[in-house]
Every structure is written in C-alpha cells, then in structure tokens.
Coordinates of C-alpha atoms and ligand atoms in Angstrom, one line a residue:
M30 CA -2.9 20.9 -8.5
Q31 CA -2.2 23.3 -5.6
N32 CA -3.8 21.9 -2.5
L33 CA -3.6 18.2 -2.1
L34 CA -5.5 16.0 0.4
V35 CA -3.7 12.7 1.0
T36 CA -6.1 10.3 2.6
G37 CA -4.3 7.5 4.5
G38 CA -1.1 9.6 4.4
A39 CA 0.1 8.4 7.8
G40 CA 0.4 4.8 6.5
F41 CA 3.3 3.2 4.6
I42 CA 3.0 4.3 1.0
G43 CA 1.0 7.4 1.8
A44 CA 3.7 8.8 4.1
N45 CA 6.4 8.0 1.5
F46 CA 4.3 9.8 -1.1
V47 CA 3.9 12.9 1.1
H48 CA 7.7 13.0 1.7
Y49 CA 8.3 12.8 -2.1
M50 CA 5.7 15.4 -3.1
L51 CA 6.9 18.0 -0.5
A52 CA 10.5 17.5 -1.5
T53 CA 9.7 17.7 -5.3
Y54 CA 7.1 20.5 -5.5
P55 CA 8.0 23.6 -3.4
D56 CA 4.6 25.3 -4.1
L57 CA 2.4 22.4 -3.3
R58 CA 0.4 22.3 -0.1
V59 CA -0.2 18.9 1.3
V60 CA -2.8 18.0 3.9
V61 CA -2.8 14.5 5.3
F62 CA -6.3 13.2 6.3
D63 CA -6.0 9.9 8.3
K64 CA -8.0 8.0 10.9
L65 CA -4.8 6.8 12.6
T66 CA -5.8 3.1 12.8
Y67 CA -3.2 0.7 14.1
A68 CA -1.4 1.2 10.7
G69 CA -1.4 5.0 10.7
R70 CA 1.4 6.6 12.6
T71 CA 2.2 10.2 12.9
E72 CA 5.9 9.2 13.3
N73 CA 5.8 8.3 9.6
L74 CA 5.2 12.0 8.9
A75 CA 7.9 13.3 11.3
P76 CA 10.3 14.2 8.5
V77 CA 7.8 16.7 7.1
A78 CA 5.9 17.7 10.3
Q79 CA 7.6 21.2 10.4
H80 CA 7.3 21.8 6.7
P81 CA 5.4 25.1 6.1
N82 CA 3.3 23.5 3.4
F83 CA 2.2 20.5 5.5
A84 CA -0.8 20.0 7.7
F85 CA -2.4 17.0 9.4
V86 CA -6.1 16.3 10.1
Q87 CA -7.3 13.2 11.9
G88 CA -10.5 11.9 10.3
D89 CA -12.3 9.0 8.7
I90 CA -13.0 8.7 5.0
C91 CA -16.3 7.0 5.8
N92 CA -17.5 10.2 7.4
L93 CA -18.8 12.5 4.7
A94 CA -19.0 15.6 6.9
Q95 CA -15.4 15.2 8.1
V96 CA -14.1 14.9 4.5
Q97 CA -16.2 17.8 3.3
A98 CA -14.9 20.0 6.2
A99 CA -11.3 19.1 5.4
V100 CA -11.7 19.9 1.7
A101 CA -13.4 23.2 2.5
Q102 CA -11.0 24.3 5.1
D103 CA -7.9 23.9 3.0
Q104 CA -9.4 24.7 -0.4
I105 CA -8.5 21.2 -1.6
D106 CA -8.5 20.7 -5.4
T107 CA -7.1 17.1 -5.5
I108 CA -7.5 14.0 -3.4
V109 CA -5.1 11.1 -3.5
N110 CA -6.6 8.2 -1.7
F111 CA -4.3 5.7 0.1
A112 CA -6.7 5.2 3.0
A113 CA -7.5 1.5 3.3
E114 CA -7.4 -1.6 5.5
S115 CA -4.5 -3.2 3.6
H116 CA -3.5 -6.5 5.2
V117 CA -4.9 -9.7 3.6
D118 CA -4.5 -11.8 6.7
R119 CA -6.5 -9.4 8.8
S120 CA -9.2 -9.3 6.1
I121 CA -9.5 -13.1 6.3
L122 CA -10.1 -12.9 10.1
D123 CA -12.3 -9.8 10.2
P124 CA -13.5 -8.4 6.9
D125 CA -15.8 -5.7 8.4
A126 CA -13.5 -2.7 8.4
F127 CA -12.3 -3.6 4.9
V128 CA -15.9 -3.3 3.5
Q129 CA -16.3 -0.1 5.4
T130 CA -13.2 1.7 4.4
D131 CA -12.2 0.1 1.1
V132 CA -15.7 0.3 -0.3
Y133 CA -17.9 2.8 1.5
G134 CA -15.0 5.1 2.2
V135 CA -14.2 5.3 -1.6
Y136 CA -17.9 6.1 -2.2
V137 CA -17.6 9.0 0.2
L138 CA -14.5 10.4 -1.6
C139 CA -16.3 10.1 -4.9
E140 CA -19.3 11.9 -3.6
V141 CA -17.1 14.7 -2.2
T142 CA -15.3 15.0 -5.5
R143 CA -18.6 15.2 -7.4
T144 CA -20.5 17.6 -5.1
L145 CA -17.5 19.9 -4.4
G146 CA -16.3 19.9 -8.0
L147 CA -12.7 18.8 -7.3
Q148 CA -10.1 18.8 -10.1
R149 CA -9.1 15.2 -9.4
L150 CA -9.6 12.1 -7.4
H151 CA -6.7 9.7 -7.7
H152 CA -7.5 6.3 -6.2
V153 CA -4.7 3.9 -5.2
S154 CA -5.6 0.3 -5.9
T155 CA -3.8 -3.0 -6.1
D156 CA -2.8 -5.8 -8.4
E157 CA -4.9 -8.1 -6.2
V158 CA -8.1 -6.9 -7.9
Y159 CA -7.3 -9.2 -10.8
G160 CA -6.6 -12.3 -8.7
P161 CA -3.8 -14.7 -9.2
I162 CA -2.1 -15.4 -12.6
P163 CA 0.1 -18.5 -12.8
T164 CA 1.8 -17.4 -16.0
G165 CA 1.7 -14.2 -18.1
K166 CA 0.7 -10.7 -17.0
F167 CA -2.6 -8.8 -16.5
R168 CA -3.4 -5.7 -18.5
E169 CA -5.7 -2.9 -17.3
D170 CA -8.7 -4.1 -19.2
D171 CA -8.6 -7.7 -17.9
R172 CA -11.4 -8.9 -15.7
F173 CA -11.4 -8.7 -11.9
L174 CA -11.4 -12.0 -10.0
P175 CA -10.2 -11.1 -6.5
T176 CA -9.7 -13.8 -3.9
S177 CA -9.5 -12.4 -0.3
P178 CA -12.0 -10.1 1.4
Y179 CA -9.2 -7.4 1.1
A180 CA -8.9 -7.9 -2.6
A181 CA -12.6 -8.0 -3.1
S182 CA -13.1 -4.8 -1.1
K183 CA -10.4 -3.0 -3.2
A184 CA -12.1 -4.3 -6.4
S185 CA -15.5 -3.1 -5.2
G186 CA -14.1 0.3 -4.3
E187 CA -12.6 0.7 -7.8
L188 CA -15.9 -0.3 -9.4
I189 CA -17.8 2.4 -7.4
A190 CA -15.2 5.0 -8.4
L191 CA -15.4 4.0 -12.1
S192 CA -19.2 4.2 -11.9
Y193 CA -18.8 7.8 -10.7
F194 CA -16.6 8.5 -13.7
R195 CA -19.0 7.0 -16.2
T196 CA -22.2 8.4 -14.6
Y197 CA -21.2 11.8 -13.3
G198 CA -17.9 12.4 -15.1
I199 CA -15.8 12.9 -11.9
P200 CA -12.1 13.5 -12.8
L201 CA -10.8 10.1 -11.7
T202 CA -7.6 8.2 -12.2
I203 CA -6.5 4.9 -10.7
T204 CA -3.2 3.1 -10.2
R205 CA -3.0 -0.7 -9.4
G206 CA 0.3 -1.3 -7.8
V207 CA 2.2 -4.5 -7.1
N208 CA 3.6 -5.6 -3.7
T209 CA 5.5 -2.6 -2.4
Y210 CA 8.3 -2.5 0.2
G211 CA 10.6 0.0 1.9
P212 CA 10.9 2.3 4.9
Y213 CA 7.9 2.8 7.3
Q214 CA 6.1 -0.4 6.3
Y215 CA 4.2 -1.8 9.2
P216 CA 5.9 -5.0 10.4
E217 CA 2.9 -7.3 9.8
K218 CA 3.7 -7.4 6.1
A219 CA 6.2 -10.1 5.0
I220 CA 9.4 -8.1 4.4
P221 CA 9.4 -5.9 7.5
L222 CA 8.1 -8.8 9.6
F223 CA 10.9 -11.1 8.4
I224 CA 13.6 -8.4 8.8
T225 CA 12.6 -7.4 12.4
N226 CA 12.1 -11.0 13.4
A227 CA 15.5 -11.9 12.1
L228 CA 17.1 -9.0 13.9
D229 CA 15.7 -10.5 17.1
D230 CA 16.6 -14.1 16.2
L231 CA 12.9 -15.0 16.0
P232 CA 11.5 -17.4 13.4
L233 CA 10.6 -16.1 9.9
P234 CA 7.1 -17.6 9.3
V235 CA 6.9 -18.6 5.6
Y236 CA 3.4 -19.7 4.6
G237 CA 3.0 -23.1 3.0
D238 CA 5.9 -24.0 0.8
G239 CA 7.0 -20.4 0.2
Q240 CA 6.8 -20.8 -3.5
Q241 CA 4.2 -18.0 -4.1
V242 CA 5.6 -15.3 -6.3
R243 CA 5.2 -11.5 -5.8
D244 CA 6.5 -8.7 -8.0
R245 CA 8.3 -6.3 -5.6
L246 CA 8.3 -2.5 -6.1
Y247 CA 10.3 0.0 -4.1
V248 CA 8.1 2.5 -2.4
S249 CA 9.7 5.6 -3.9
D250 CA 9.0 4.2 -7.4
H251 CA 5.4 3.6 -6.4
A252 CA 5.1 7.3 -5.2
R253 CA 6.6 8.6 -8.5
A254 CA 4.2 6.5 -10.5
I255 CA 1.2 8.1 -8.8
D256 CA 2.7 11.5 -9.4
V257 CA 3.2 10.7 -13.1
V258 CA -0.5 9.6 -13.4
L259 CA -1.6 12.8 -11.5
R260 CA 0.2 14.9 -14.1
R261 CA -0.1 12.9 -17.3
G262 CA -2.8 10.3 -16.8
V263 CA -6.0 10.2 -18.8
L264 CA -9.2 10.7 -16.8
G265 CA -11.2 7.5 -16.3
E266 CA -8.2 5.3 -16.9
A267 CA -6.4 2.8 -14.6
Y268 CA -2.6 2.2 -14.8
N269 CA -0.8 -0.9 -13.7
V270 CA 2.4 -0.2 -11.6
A271 CA 4.9 -3.0 -11.8
A272 CA 8.6 -3.5 -11.1
D273 CA 9.2 -6.8 -13.1
M274 CA 11.2 -8.0 -10.1
E275 CA 9.5 -11.3 -9.2
Q276 CA 10.7 -13.6 -6.5
T277 CA 9.2 -16.4 -4.3
N278 CA 8.6 -15.6 -0.7
L279 CA 11.1 -18.3 0.3
T280 CA 13.8 -16.5 -1.7
V281 CA 13.1 -13.2 0.0
A282 CA 13.2 -14.9 3.5
Q283 CA 16.6 -16.5 2.5
M284 CA 18.0 -13.2 1.4
I285 CA 17.0 -11.5 4.6
V286 CA 18.6 -14.0 6.9
A287 CA 21.7 -14.0 4.7
A288 CA 21.9 -10.1 4.7
L289 CA 21.7 -10.1 8.5
G290 CA 24.2 -12.9 9.0
K291 CA 21.6 -15.1 10.7
P292 CA 21.2 -18.9 10.2
Q293 CA 18.8 -20.2 7.5
S294 CA 17.3 -22.4 10.3
L295 CA 15.4 -19.3 11.4
I296 CA 13.1 -19.8 8.4
Q297 CA 10.0 -21.9 9.5
F298 CA 7.3 -23.1 7.2
V299 CA 3.9 -22.5 8.8
K300 CA 0.3 -23.2 7.9
D301 CA -0.6 -21.6 4.6
R302 CA -2.8 -18.5 4.2
P303 CA -6.3 -19.7 3.1
A304 CA -6.8 -19.4 -0.7
H305 CA -3.3 -18.0 -0.9
D306 CA -2.8 -16.4 -4.4
V307 CA 0.1 -18.2 -6.1
R308 CA 1.4 -15.3 -8.2
Y309 CA 0.5 -11.7 -9.2
A310 CA 2.0 -10.1 -12.3
L311 CA 1.1 -6.9 -14.2
D312 CA 1.9 -5.5 -17.6
A313 CA 2.8 -1.8 -16.9
S314 CA 3.4 -0.8 -20.6
K315 CA 0.5 1.7 -20.4
L316 CA 2.3 3.5 -17.6
H317 CA 5.7 3.3 -19.3
A318 CA 4.0 5.2 -22.2
L319 CA 3.5 8.1 -19.8
G320 CA 7.3 8.1 -19.1
W321 CA 7.5 6.2 -15.9
Q322 CA 10.0 3.4 -15.3
P323 CA 11.1 1.9 -11.9
Q324 CA 14.4 3.4 -10.9
V325 CA 15.3 1.2 -7.9
D326 CA 16.2 -2.4 -8.6
F327 CA 15.5 -5.1 -6.1
A328 CA 19.1 -5.5 -4.9
T329 CA 19.3 -1.8 -4.1
G330 CA 15.9 -1.4 -2.6
F331 CA 16.3 -4.5 -0.5
A332 CA 19.6 -3.4 0.9
Q333 CA 18.2 0.1 1.7
T334 CA 15.2 -1.4 3.4
V335 CA 17.2 -3.9 5.5
Q336 CA 19.5 -1.0 6.5
W337 CA 16.5 1.2 7.4
Y338 CA 15.0 -1.3 9.8
R339 CA 18.5 -1.9 11.3
E340 CA 18.8 1.8 12.1
Q341 CA 15.2 2.5 13.0
E342 CA 14.5 0.2 16.0
A343 CA 13.0 3.2 17.8
W344 CA 10.3 3.2 15.0
W345 CA 9.4 -0.5 15.0
R346 CA 10.2 -1.8 18.5
P347 CA 7.2 -0.1 20.2
I348 CA 4.9 -1.7 17.6
K349 CA 6.3 -5.1 18.1
S350 CA 6.4 -4.8 21.9
G351 CA 2.6 -5.0 22.2
D352 CA 0.3 -7.9 21.2
Y353 CA 0.3 -6.6 17.7
L354 CA 0.0 -10.0 16.0
A355 CA -2.7 -11.4 18.2
Y356 CA -4.8 -11.9 15.1
Y357 CA -2.0 -13.9 13.6
R358 CA -1.8 -16.5 16.3
Q359 CA -5.5 -17.3 15.8
Q360 CA -4.9 -18.1 12.2
Y361 CA -1.4 -19.6 11.8
V362 CA 0.2 -22.4 13.8
E363 CA 3.6 -23.8 13.1
R364 CA 3.6 -27.1 11.3
Ligands
NAD599 P1 -1.2 1.0 5.4 O1 -2.1 0.0 6.0 O2 0.2 1.1 5.8 O3 -1.8 2.5 5.6 C1 -3.2 2.7 5.5 C2 -3.5 4.1 6.1 O4 -4.9 4.4 5.9 C3 -3.2 4.2 7.6 O5 -2.5 5.4 7.8 C4 -4.5 4.2 8.2 O6 -4.6 4.9 9.4 C5 -5.4 4.9 7.1 N1 -6.8 4.6 7.2 C6 -7.4 3.3 7.3 N2 -8.7 3.5 7.4 C7 -9.0 4.8 7.3 C8 -10.2 5.5 7.2 N3 -11.4 4.9 7.3 N4 -10.1 6.9 7.1 C9 -8.9 7.5 7.0 N5 -7.7 6.8 7.0 C10 -7.8 5.5 7.2 O7 -1.4 0.8 3.8 P2 -0.3 0.9 2.6 O8 0.5 -0.4 2.5 O9 0.4 2.1 2.8 O10 -1.3 0.9 1.4 C11 -1.8 2.2 1.0 C12 -2.7 2.0 -0.2 O11 -2.0 1.3 -1.3 C13 -3.9 1.0 0.1 O12 -5.1 1.5 -0.5 C14 -3.5 -0.3 -0.5 O13 -4.6 -1.0 -0.8 C15 -2.7 0.1 -1.6 N6 -1.6 -0.8 -2.1 C16 -0.7 -1.2 -1.2 C17 0.4 -2.0 -1.6 C18 1.4 -2.6 -0.7 O14 2.1 -3.5 -1.1 N7 1.5 -2.1 0.5 C19 0.4 -2.4 -3.0 C20 -0.5 -1.9 -3.9 C21 -1.6 -1.1 -3.4
DAU600 O1 0.2 -7.1 -4.1 C1 -0.2 -5.9 -3.5 C2 -0.6 -6.2 -2.1 O2 0.6 -6.5 -1.4 C3 -1.3 -5.0 -1.5 O3 -2.5 -4.7 -2.1 C4 -1.5 -5.3 0.0 O4 -2.0 -4.1 0.7 C5 -0.2 -5.6 0.7 O5 -0.5 -6.0 2.0 C6 0.5 -6.8 -0.1 O6 -0.3 -8.0 0.1 P1 0.4 -9.4 0.3 O7 -0.6 -10.3 0.9 O8 1.1 -9.8 -1.0 O9 1.5 -8.9 1.3 P2 2.1 -9.7 2.6 O10 3.3 -8.9 3.0 O11 1.1 -9.9 3.6 O12 2.5 -11.1 2.0 C7 3.5 -11.2 1.0 C8 3.6 -12.7 0.7 O13 4.3 -13.3 1.8 C9 2.3 -13.4 0.5 O14 2.5 -14.4 -0.5 C10 2.1 -14.1 1.8 C11 3.5 -14.3 2.3 N1 3.7 -14.2 3.8 C12 3.2 -13.1 4.4 C13 3.4 -13.0 5.8 C14 2.8 -11.8 6.5 C15 4.4 -15.2 4.5 O15 4.8 -16.2 3.9 N2 4.6 -15.1 5.8 C16 4.1 -14.0 6.5 O16 4.3 -14.0 7.8

C-alpha cells in the first residue's frame, strides 16, 4: 500500500483515519475523495492540509468516471471507503441518497477495483447490518436483518461488494464497526448533539425511554482497527469492530450534563425513533486474533470528546447556527 484513496475522508471517521495514517506512515500518500455533502467538511482535514503526502479531490463515488480519474491521476493502489449517508434519522425521512451512495456508490468502487486491478478495496460497514440483538453478540457469519433504510442500504452495499469478491475475486476486506464517537463528529449524532446542546443550556432530546443500548468505540480505535485489517486481514473476510463498552442512551445523556455542570432537567424525553433498535452488540474476537484491541476506555474517550467540543466552538457553532436539524423537527416532537 503506497497510494491510498480515502473516499468520504472529509467526514467524521474518515478524517480521523486520515490524520492517523499520515501520522503513522511517513511514506504513505493519502488522497481524500469526497463529495462534501452536509457532513463532509474540509475543516476536518485542516490538521493535514499542508502535509506533503496529502491531497484532496472533490467527487462523488456514484460517478464512475470521477473515481476512475482520481485513481489514475494519483496511481492509487488501495481504496478505503468511508463515503456514505450515515444518519439513521435522515434515512427514515428521505432514503433516496442512502440507496444511491451506500449501494450504487459501493458498486462503482467495486467496478473500479475490478477494472483497474487495484490491490485492495476496504469497505467500512456497520453493526447495524445485523439488526438489533436483545442479548448476546453477533459474529461475522450471522445473518443480516437490518431495520432502517440506512442499515438496509449498508447491508446491500456489503452484499454487492461480497458478490464482487466471490464472482471476480476483487481484493476486498470489510469492517463492521459499532457506534463511534470522538472529535469531528457532526452534531446531529447523539453524543455531539447532546454535548453542544448542553453547552448552550438547550434540551438533550432522548428518544423514547432512553433505555436503548449502544456499544461505544472511540474513533482512534476504529481507525486503528481498519489499519490492522488493511495490513493483516484475509481477503473476502469481514471483521467486527467492538469496544465492549455498552451503555444506555439515558446514561450517556446523564454523564454529559454532569460533566458540564448542567442540571439533569435539561434531559427531555421525546417521541421515539420509528423501529428504534433496542441494542447492538458484536463479538470482535476475529479482529482480536489479528492483534487489535481497543486502547481508549469509555471514561477517557468520553472526557476527551467533551473537552474537544468545549474547545472547538469555532468548528461546531457554524453548523448549528443554520437550520441544520430541519429534518429533525419534522420527525420528533417533545412529549
Ligand atoms: P459522516 O456522515 O461523518 O461522513 C460521511 C462522508 O462521506 C462525508 O464526508 C460526506 O461528504 C461523504 N460522502 C457522502 N456521500 C458521498 C458520495 N456520494 N461520494 C463521496 N463522498 C460522499 O460518516 P461517519 O460517521 O464518518 O461514517 C463513515 C463510515 O463509517 C460510513 O460508511 C458509516 O456507515 C460507517 N460507520 C459509522 C459509524 C459511526 O458510529 N459513525 C459506525 C460504524 C460504521
Ligand atoms: O452503530 C453504528 C451506527 O452508529 C453507524 O452505523 C451510524 O452511521 C451512526 O450514525 C450510529 O447510528 P445510531 O443511530 O446508533 O447513532 P445516533 O447518534 O443517531 O443515535 C445513537 C442512539 O441515541 C440511538 O439509540 C438513538 C439515540 N438518540 C439519537 C439522537 C440523534 C437519541 O436518543 N436522541 C437523539 O437526538
């Protein structure tokens, strides 16, 4: 791996991955290819913008010619695909872009990998492809039963990619990560939304009774997991990425108001997400066997994340100053 194309690298996990790879591998060249949707922000790449081994291309993974041109121009040998519509609530209101990017866009990347003979396509997927699991943990060969249009589009994209491995033998690996948090996460997702609302003494909208459980992984651990699979993963295989740090949403909301010295009365229970998955949990022993373990426990990652949003108002305030949650008001009304 010498020339890496990171699709969706201007988003939350992609940008953190780019920071990590450039800091870790001095000889690696990294090109970010990103459409710059509402979630893609060049500010996320500011720490590496002047790096001699970094370049940025604006483009759409659904556009075959654009991806081919980017691959040819920089002699790309490896693609890591983070590009996606990623927010469940938006998918419930308007699934169109999810089917485009998360399914058709993955097909385009598979086609480019096949026709241009790339060394690797790594596809970043999610625990949501398995659907909810009230008790126990999913393993990689368990069936897919996704709930939301987002989860179904991610499952479909994976199935296209796996068909390209089986039919054409493209050099594919997949990771399925759990709920990830940390710096640069767009403040529509629960943790950054709750932190930035609490900083402004605004309500923290907890869906339903707040008893849904998520396993929460710090973003640098997610980035390292992808790097480990790029280097040591077996072609055609998927790897679960889990932190084993489960909490309910209500617990996280309570921790946030406590950490910021705000009253618990800021927590407001609102109308539940339709078909809200009660719990996700993954068994990551297959990835542990490659030598990966999470390094950041929830207490540490949580404290770092709260501190980052405290210090980076200049990053999030412009996002929140517009009507960025217009979609949200259509769907959720306070009880
Ligand atoms: P994000 O929404 O923050 O970023 C997505 C990025 O993709 C943005 O930069 C956006 O501009 C770009 N993009 C969207 N459509 C595109 C297109 N058609 N062409 C090119 N670029 C496009 O998402 P994230 O939270 O960083 O998630 C990254 C990936 O990881 C996604 O595939 C997501 O499904 C997966 N994932 C996320 C989590 C999580 O908790 N955030 C957990 C597991 C897996
Ligand atoms: O589990 C992996 C997935 O995690 C990724 O594949 C998705 O891209 C990512 O968005 C995330 O999905 P979730 O739906 O779990 O994340 P979100 O932050 O939207 O919600 C986390 C939990 O908090 C979920 O149970 C819904 C709840 N929630 C969310 C919001 C935005 C609330 O209670 N209130 C809120 O305002």
